[in-house]
CSV table of C-alpha atoms in Angstrom, one decimal:
chain,number,residue,atom,x,y,z
A,796,MET,CA,-27.8,20.5,-63.0
A,797,LEU,CA,-26.2,21.3,-59.8
A,798,PRO,CA,-26.9,18.5,-57.1
A,799,ALA,CA,-29.2,19.2,-54.1
A,800,PRO,CA,-27.1,20.3,-51.1
A,801,ASP,CA,-26.8,17.1,-48.9
A,802,SER,CA,-28.9,18.5,-45.6
A,803,ALA,CA,-27.2,16.0,-43.8
A,804,ALA,CA,-24.2,17.8,-43.8
A,805,THR,CA,-23.0,18.7,-40.7
A,806,THR,CA,-22.2,22.3,-39.6
A,807,PRO,CA,-19.0,24.1,-38.6
A,808,PRO,CA,-18.2,23.8,-34.7
A,809,PRO,CA,-18.4,27.0,-32.4
A,810,ASP,CA,-16.0,29.6,-32.5
A,811,TYR,CA,-15.1,28.9,-28.9
A,812,PRO,CA,-11.6,32.0,-28.7
A,813,ALA,CA,-15.4,33.4,-29.1
A,814,LEU,CA,-17.4,32.9,-26.8
A,815,ILE,CA,-14.4,32.2,-23.9
A,816,GLN,CA,-13.4,36.0,-24.7
A,817,ARG,CA,-18.0,37.1,-24.4
A,818,VAL,CA,-17.3,35.3,-21.0
A,819,PHE,CA,-14.8,37.7,-20.0
A,820,ALA,CA,-16.6,39.9,-20.7
A,821,GLU,CA,-19.9,38.9,-18.9
A,822,MET,CA,-17.8,38.4,-16.0
A,823,GLY,CA,-16.4,41.6,-16.7
A,824,LYS,CA,-20.2,43.8,-15.6
A,825,VAL,CA,-19.6,42.8,-12.6
A,826,VAL,CA,-16.5,41.6,-10.7
A,827,ILE,CA,-13.6,44.0,-11.8
A,828,GLY,CA,-10.5,43.1,-11.6
A,829,GLN,CA,-10.2,40.1,-10.5
A,830,GLN,CA,-8.9,39.0,-14.5
A,831,VAL,CA,-6.7,35.8,-12.8
A,832,LEU,CA,-9.7,34.8,-10.6
A,833,VAL,CA,-12.3,34.7,-13.3
A,834,GLY,CA,-9.3,33.1,-15.8
A,835,ARG,CA,-8.1,29.9,-12.5
A,836,LEU,CA,-12.6,29.9,-12.6
A,837,LEU,CA,-12.3,29.0,-15.9
A,838,ILE,CA,-9.2,26.8,-16.1
A,839,GLY,CA,-11.3,24.5,-13.2
A,840,LEU,CA,-14.6,24.5,-15.2
A,841,PHE,CA,-12.8,22.9,-18.9
A,842,THR,CA,-10.6,20.5,-17.3
A,843,GLY,CA,-13.0,19.1,-14.8
A,844,GLY,CA,-11.3,20.3,-11.3
A,845,HIS,CA,-12.8,22.2,-8.0
A,846,ILE,CA,-11.2,25.2,-7.4
A,847,LEU,CA,-10.8,26.5,-3.9
A,848,LEU,CA,-10.7,30.3,-3.5
A,849,GLU,CA,-9.1,31.4,-0.3
A,850,GLY,CA,-9.6,35.2,0.6
A,851,VAL,CA,-10.2,37.5,3.9
A,852,PRO,CA,-14.1,38.6,3.5
A,853,GLY,CA,-15.3,41.3,0.8
A,854,LEU,CA,-13.6,40.0,-2.2
A,855,ALA,CA,-16.5,38.9,-4.7
A,856,LYS,CA,-15.4,35.4,-3.9
A,857,THR,CA,-18.5,34.5,-3.9
A,858,LEU,CA,-19.8,37.1,-6.1
A,859,ALA,CA,-17.6,36.1,-8.5
A,860,VAL,CA,-19.3,31.8,-8.6
A,861,SER,CA,-22.5,33.4,-9.0
A,862,THR,CA,-22.2,35.1,-11.8
A,863,LEU,CA,-20.6,32.2,-13.4
A,864,ALA,CA,-23.3,30.5,-12.7
A,865,LYS,CA,-25.4,32.7,-14.3
A,866,VAL,CA,-23.0,33.4,-17.2
A,867,LEU,CA,-23.5,29.4,-18.3
A,868,ASN,CA,-26.9,27.4,-19.3
A,869,LEU,CA,-26.1,24.7,-16.4
A,870,HIS,CA,-27.6,24.3,-13.0
A,871,PHE,CA,-26.6,25.9,-10.3
A,872,GLN,CA,-26.7,25.5,-6.5
A,873,ARG,CA,-25.0,27.7,-3.7
A,874,VAL,CA,-24.3,25.6,-0.1
A,875,GLN,CA,-23.9,28.3,2.6
A,876,PHE,CA,-21.9,25.8,5.2
A,877,THR,CA,-22.3,27.0,9.1
A,878,PRO,CA,-21.7,25.2,11.8
A,879,ASP,CA,-24.3,23.7,12.2
A,880,LEU,CA,-24.6,22.4,8.7
A,881,LEU,CA,-25.2,18.0,7.6
A,882,PRO,CA,-23.1,15.6,6.0
A,883,SER,CA,-27.3,14.9,4.4
A,884,ASP,CA,-27.8,19.4,3.9
A,885,LEU,CA,-25.5,18.6,1.9
A,886,VAL,CA,-26.0,15.5,0.0
A,887,GLY,CA,-29.8,15.0,1.1
A,888,THR,CA,-31.5,12.2,2.8
A,889,MET,CA,-34.2,9.2,3.6
A,890,ILE,CA,-37.9,10.9,4.3
A,891,TYR,CA,-40.6,8.4,4.9
A,892,ASN,CA,-43.6,8.7,3.0
A,893,GLN,CA,-46.5,8.0,5.6
A,894,GLY,CA,-49.4,7.9,3.5
A,895,GLN,CA,-47.4,5.4,1.1
A,896,SER,CA,-45.5,3.1,3.4
A,897,VAL,CA,-41.7,3.5,2.2
A,898,PHE,CA,-39.0,5.6,2.1
A,899,GLU,CA,-38.2,7.8,-0.2
A,900,VAL,CA,-34.6,9.4,-1.1
A,901,LYS,CA,-35.0,13.6,-0.6
A,902,LYS,CA,-31.4,14.9,-3.0
A,903,GLY,CA,-29.5,17.5,-1.5
A,904,PRO,CA,-28.3,20.3,-3.6
A,905,ILE,CA,-25.3,18.5,-3.5
A,906,PHE,CA,-27.3,17.1,-7.8
A,907,ALA,CA,-25.9,20.1,-9.8
A,908,ASN,CA,-24.2,20.4,-12.2
A,909,LEU,CA,-22.0,24.2,-10.0
A,910,VAL,CA,-21.9,24.0,-6.3
A,911,LEU,CA,-20.8,26.9,-4.6
A,912,ALA,CA,-19.6,25.9,-1.5
A,913,ASP,CA,-19.5,28.9,0.8
A,914,GLU,CA,-17.6,29.8,4.1
A,915,ILE,CA,-16.5,25.4,3.4
A,916,ASN,CA,-14.4,25.5,6.7
A,917,ARG,CA,-16.6,26.8,8.6
A,918,SER,CA,-18.1,23.2,8.3
A,919,PRO,CA,-17.2,21.2,10.9
A,920,ALA,CA,-14.9,17.9,9.6
A,921,LYS,CA,-18.0,15.3,9.0
A,922,VAL,CA,-19.2,18.2,6.8
A,923,GLN,CA,-16.1,18.9,4.8
A,924,SER,CA,-16.0,14.8,4.6
A,925,ALA,CA,-19.3,14.3,3.0
A,926,LEU,CA,-18.1,16.3,-0.3
A,927,LEU,CA,-15.4,14.1,-1.3
A,928,GLU,CA,-17.4,11.1,-3.0
A,929,ALA,CA,-18.9,13.9,-4.7
A,930,MET,CA,-15.2,15.3,-5.3
A,931,GLN,CA,-13.5,12.3,-6.7
A,932,GLU,CA,-15.6,9.7,-8.1
A,933,GLY,CA,-18.9,12.1,-9.0
A,934,GLN,CA,-21.5,10.7,-6.8
A,935,VAL,CA,-23.3,10.1,-3.9
A,936,THR,CA,-24.1,7.1,-2.1
A,937,ILE,CA,-27.8,8.6,0.2
A,938,GLY,CA,-28.7,5.1,2.1
A,939,GLU,CA,-28.2,1.3,0.1
A,940,THR,CA,-28.5,3.5,-3.3
A,941,THR,CA,-25.1,5.3,-4.5
A,942,TYR,CA,-26.6,8.2,-7.7
A,943,ARG,CA,-24.3,10.1,-10.2
A,944,LEU,CA,-24.7,13.4,-10.8
A,945,ASP,CA,-25.1,14.8,-13.0
A,946,ARG,CA,-22.1,15.8,-16.0
A,947,PRO,CA,-20.5,18.6,-15.9
A,948,PHE,CA,-20.2,18.6,-12.3
A,949,LEU,CA,-17.7,21.4,-10.6
A,950,VAL,CA,-17.1,21.9,-6.9
A,951,LEU,CA,-16.4,26.1,-6.0
A,952,ALA,CA,-15.2,26.5,-2.7
A,953,THR,CA,-14.9,29.4,-0.8
A,954,GLN,CA,-12.8,29.2,2.5
A,955,ASN,CA,-11.7,33.0,4.8
A,956,PRO,CA,-7.8,32.5,5.6
A,957,VAL,CA,-7.3,29.6,8.6
A,958,GLU,CA,-6.3,32.4,11.7
A,959,GLN,CA,-10.3,33.5,11.3
A,960,GLU,CA,-11.8,32.0,14.4
A,961,GLY,CA,-14.2,29.6,13.9
A,962,THR,CA,-12.5,27.6,11.1
A,963,TYR,CA,-12.2,23.9,11.1
A,964,PRO,CA,-8.6,22.6,8.9
A,965,LEU,CA,-9.5,21.1,5.1
A,966,PRO,CA,-9.3,17.4,6.2
A,967,GLU,CA,-6.0,16.9,4.1
A,968,ALA,CA,-7.2,14.2,1.6
A,969,GLN,CA,-10.0,16.3,0.6
A,970,VAL,CA,-7.5,20.0,-0.1
A,971,ASP,CA,-5.5,17.7,-2.2
A,972,ARG,CA,-8.7,16.9,-4.5
A,973,PHE,CA,-9.4,20.5,-6.0
A,974,MET,CA,-6.7,21.2,-9.1
A,975,LEU,CA,-6.4,25.0,-7.8
A,976,LYS,CA,-5.8,26.5,-4.2
A,977,VAL,CA,-6.7,30.4,-5.2
A,978,HIS,CA,-5.5,33.2,-3.2
A,979,VAL,CA,-7.8,36.6,-3.5
A,980,ASP,CA,-6.4,39.0,-2.8
A,981,TYR,CA,-7.1,42.7,-2.1
A,982,LEU,CA,-8.0,44.7,-5.8
A,983,LYS,CA,-5.9,47.5,-6.9
A,984,LYS,CA,-7.0,51.6,-5.8
A,985,ALA,CA,-8.7,52.2,-9.7
A,986,ASP,CA,-9.9,48.4,-9.0
A,987,GLU,CA,-12.0,49.2,-6.0
A,988,LEU,CA,-12.6,52.9,-6.9
A,989,GLU,CA,-14.1,51.4,-9.8
A,990,VAL,CA,-16.6,48.6,-7.6
A,991,MET,CA,-16.7,51.4,-5.2
A,992,ARG,CA,-19.0,53.4,-7.6
A,993,ARG,CA,-20.6,50.7,-9.3
A,994,MET,CA,-21.8,49.4,-6.0
A,995,ALA,CA,-22.7,52.5,-4.6
A,996,ASN,CA,-25.0,53.2,-7.3
A,997,LEU,CA,-28.4,52.5,-6.2
A,998,SER,CA,-29.7,51.5,-9.2
A,999,PHE,CA,-26.9,49.4,-10.3
A,1000,GLN,CA,-28.2,46.5,-11.7
A,1001,GLU,CA,-26.4,43.1,-13.1
A,1002,ASP,CA,-27.5,42.3,-16.6
A,1003,VAL,CA,-25.2,39.7,-17.2
A,1004,GLN,CA,-26.8,37.4,-20.0
A,1005,PRO,CA,-25.9,33.6,-20.7
A,1006,VAL,CA,-22.9,32.4,-22.8
A,1007,LEU,CA,-21.9,28.7,-22.5
A,1008,THR,CA,-23.7,25.5,-22.5
A,1009,ALA,CA,-22.8,21.8,-21.6
A,1010,ALA,CA,-21.8,21.5,-25.5
A,1011,ASP,CA,-20.1,24.6,-25.0
A,1012,ILE,CA,-17.9,23.1,-21.6
A,1013,GLN,CA,-18.1,19.8,-23.4
A,1014,GLY,CA,-17.0,20.5,-26.6
A,1015,ILE,CA,-13.8,23.2,-25.3
A,1016,ARG,CA,-12.6,20.3,-23.6
A,1017,GLN,CA,-12.0,18.4,-26.9
A,1018,GLN,CA,-10.1,21.4,-27.7
A,1019,ILE,CA,-7.8,21.7,-24.5
A,1020,ASN,CA,-6.9,18.0,-24.7
A,1021,GLN,CA,-5.9,18.0,-28.3
A,1022,VAL,CA,-3.1,21.4,-26.9
A,1023,GLN,CA,0.0,19.6,-27.4
A,1024,ILE,CA,3.1,19.5,-24.8
A,1025,SER,CA,6.6,18.2,-25.2
A,1026,GLU,CA,7.8,15.2,-23.9
A,1027,THR,CA,10.6,18.0,-22.1
A,1028,LEU,CA,7.9,19.6,-20.3
A,1029,GLU,CA,5.9,16.7,-19.6
A,1030,LYS,CA,9.9,15.3,-17.6
A,1031,TYR,CA,9.5,19.0,-15.8
A,1032,ILE,CA,6.4,18.7,-14.6
A,1033,ILE,CA,7.6,15.8,-13.1
A,1034,GLU,CA,11.3,17.0,-11.7
A,1035,LEU,CA,8.7,20.3,-10.4
A,1036,VAL,CA,6.9,17.7,-8.6
A,1037,PHE,CA,9.1,15.4,-6.8
A,1038,ALA,CA,11.5,18.7,-5.9
A,1039,THR,CA,8.3,19.6,-3.6
A,1040,ARG,CA,9.1,15.9,-2.1
A,1041,ARG,CA,12.2,16.1,-2.0
A,1042,PRO,CA,13.9,19.7,-2.3
A,1043,ALA,CA,17.6,19.1,-1.1
A,1044,ASP,CA,18.1,16.9,-4.0
A,1045,TYR,CA,17.6,19.3,-5.9
A,1046,ASP,CA,20.3,21.7,-4.4
A,1047,LEU,CA,17.5,23.4,-2.0
A,1048,PRO,CA,19.7,22.7,1.2
A,1049,ASP,CA,17.9,25.8,3.6
A,1050,PHE,CA,14.3,23.9,2.8
A,1051,ALA,CA,16.3,20.4,3.4
A,1052,GLN,CA,14.1,20.0,6.7
A,1053,ALA,CA,11.2,21.4,5.9
A,1054,VAL,CA,8.8,19.3,4.3
A,1055,GLN,CA,6.3,17.1,5.8
A,1056,PHE,CA,4.8,15.9,3.0
A,1057,GLY,CA,5.1,17.4,-1.1
A,1058,ALA,CA,2.6,17.9,-3.7
A,1059,SER,CA,0.3,14.2,-4.0
A,1060,PRO,CA,0.5,12.6,-8.0
A,1061,ARG,CA,-3.0,14.4,-8.1
A,1062,ALA,CA,-0.7,17.5,-8.5
A,1063,SER,CA,1.3,15.7,-11.6
A,1064,ILE,CA,-1.5,15.9,-13.3
A,1065,ALA,CA,-3.6,19.1,-12.1
A,1066,LEU,CA,0.0,20.5,-13.4
A,1067,HIS,CA,-0.3,18.8,-16.7
A,1068,ARG,CA,-4.1,20.0,-17.2
A,1069,ALA,CA,-3.8,23.1,-16.4
A,1070,ALA,CA,-0.8,23.8,-17.8
A,1071,LYS,CA,-2.8,22.6,-21.2
A,1072,ALA,CA,-5.3,25.2,-20.3
A,1073,VAL,CA,-3.8,27.8,-20.1
A,1074,ALA,CA,-2.2,27.5,-23.2
A,1075,TYR,CA,-5.8,27.4,-24.6
A,1076,LEU,CA,-7.0,30.5,-23.1
A,1077,ALA,CA,-3.9,32.4,-24.4
A,1078,GLY,CA,-4.2,30.9,-28.0
A,1079,ARG,CA,-1.7,28.6,-28.4
A,1080,ASP,CA,-2.4,24.9,-28.8
A,1081,TYR,CA,1.2,24.1,-27.8
A,1082,VAL,CA,2.7,24.1,-24.0
A,1083,LEU,CA,4.8,26.5,-23.1
A,1084,PRO,CA,7.2,26.0,-19.5
A,1085,GLU,CA,5.9,30.1,-19.0
A,1086,ASP,CA,2.1,27.9,-18.7
A,1087,ILE,CA,3.8,25.6,-16.2
A,1088,LYS,CA,4.9,28.3,-14.3
A,1089,ASP,CA,1.9,30.3,-14.4
A,1090,VAL,CA,-0.1,28.5,-12.2
A,1091,ALA,CA,2.8,26.1,-10.2
A,1092,ALA,CA,1.6,27.7,-7.2
A,1093,ASP,CA,-2.1,28.1,-7.5
A,1094,VAL,CA,-1.9,23.5,-7.9
A,1095,PHE,CA,1.0,22.8,-5.7
A,1096,ASN,CA,0.4,26.2,-2.4
A,1097,HIS,CA,-2.1,23.2,-0.8
A,1098,ARG,CA,-0.7,20.1,-0.9
A,1099,ILE,CA,2.9,21.4,0.6
A,1100,LEU,CA,3.0,20.7,4.4
A,1101,LEU,CA,5.6,22.4,5.5
A,1102,THR,CA,7.2,21.0,9.9
A,1103,TYR,CA,5.8,22.8,12.5
A,1104,GLU,CA,9.3,23.7,12.8
A,1105,ALA,CA,10.1,25.1,9.5
A,1106,GLU,CA,6.4,27.5,9.8
A,1107,ALA,CA,8.2,28.7,13.1
A,1108,ASP,CA,10.9,30.0,12.0
A,1109,GLY,CA,8.4,32.3,9.7
A,1110,ILE,CA,9.4,30.3,6.0
A,1111,ARG,CA,6.7,29.9,3.7
A,1112,THR,CA,4.8,27.9,1.4
A,1113,GLN,CA,5.1,30.3,-1.4
A,1114,ASP,CA,8.4,30.3,-0.2
A,1115,LEU,CA,10.0,27.1,-1.5
A,1116,ILE,CA,7.4,26.8,-4.6
A,1117,GLU,CA,8.8,30.1,-5.5
A,1118,ALA,CA,12.7,28.7,-5.1
A,1119,ILE,CA,12.1,25.3,-6.8
A,1120,LEU,CA,11.3,27.5,-9.8
A,1121,GLY,CA,14.1,29.7,-10.1
A,1122,LYS,CA,15.8,25.9,-9.4
A,1123,VAL,CA,14.7,23.3,-11.3
A,1124,PRO,CA,16.0,23.5,-15.5
A,1125,ILE,CA,14.2,22.5,-17.8
A,1126,SER,CA,16.3,19.7,-19.4
A,1127,SER,CA,15.8,16.9,-22.4
């Protein structure tokens, strides 16, 4: 007689690659021609890294983040950053309850899994700095009490180019806490034609279905953590980071006096994690040099501060990054 089936047998894990493809498909229903942007958002989501999106208005930055929130079964909050926004509007404050003669905590919109900080550089530094503790420590202090934020917790911020009127440059300490800074560019002609046709249709409705849960995200993070990266490539990451600090040591004399501050140690960690995520999204369990190069610019471009003289001479951060990627060798 056959033994009875074990009711406590473990169920197979979900097919995460298939779920990720569904995420891309659902996002594609609304966000057209921004596959790289969607991929970067997923890299941040799956590695716990905050993302900063920069581009002129009208490039679907906010739409991409809000659509991603609909694809996730997570608590989502959007905060529109304006010049009159206060830190308490973001993290919360103490309110006096007259009936009970006690102070009560009113939590702000930062208490969510996914927080969209829309046009973050429209608010002054004191509001931007209110995000620091939440982004780095995953906690918020209101009054004398510290509150842990829910997991997962991710800040997806959008900003307009700093040259636009009414913007405030983000403090260096906060910028460094963003894992990636993604420049969102204009669409190709065919993609913009499709966007125009969809949005001009007054009967068009967003029909996006939720795909991933918090448990799925945790499972994907565990699989990404198991992606292998060789010691050679780990050393390559370190060489790239050091080249942003002292380009003259890497036979880049044109940039010898251009760098005021190079990438911080957070850049090494971010590039390591992001390269693993790129490999995972490509269906591999090991990292290739191309994975590192693919995401290096988004890791570096907001962490390198050029000198005033370099900017006056027309040297761009992107020029330095491209020179570093073309010059630094991969050696054992």
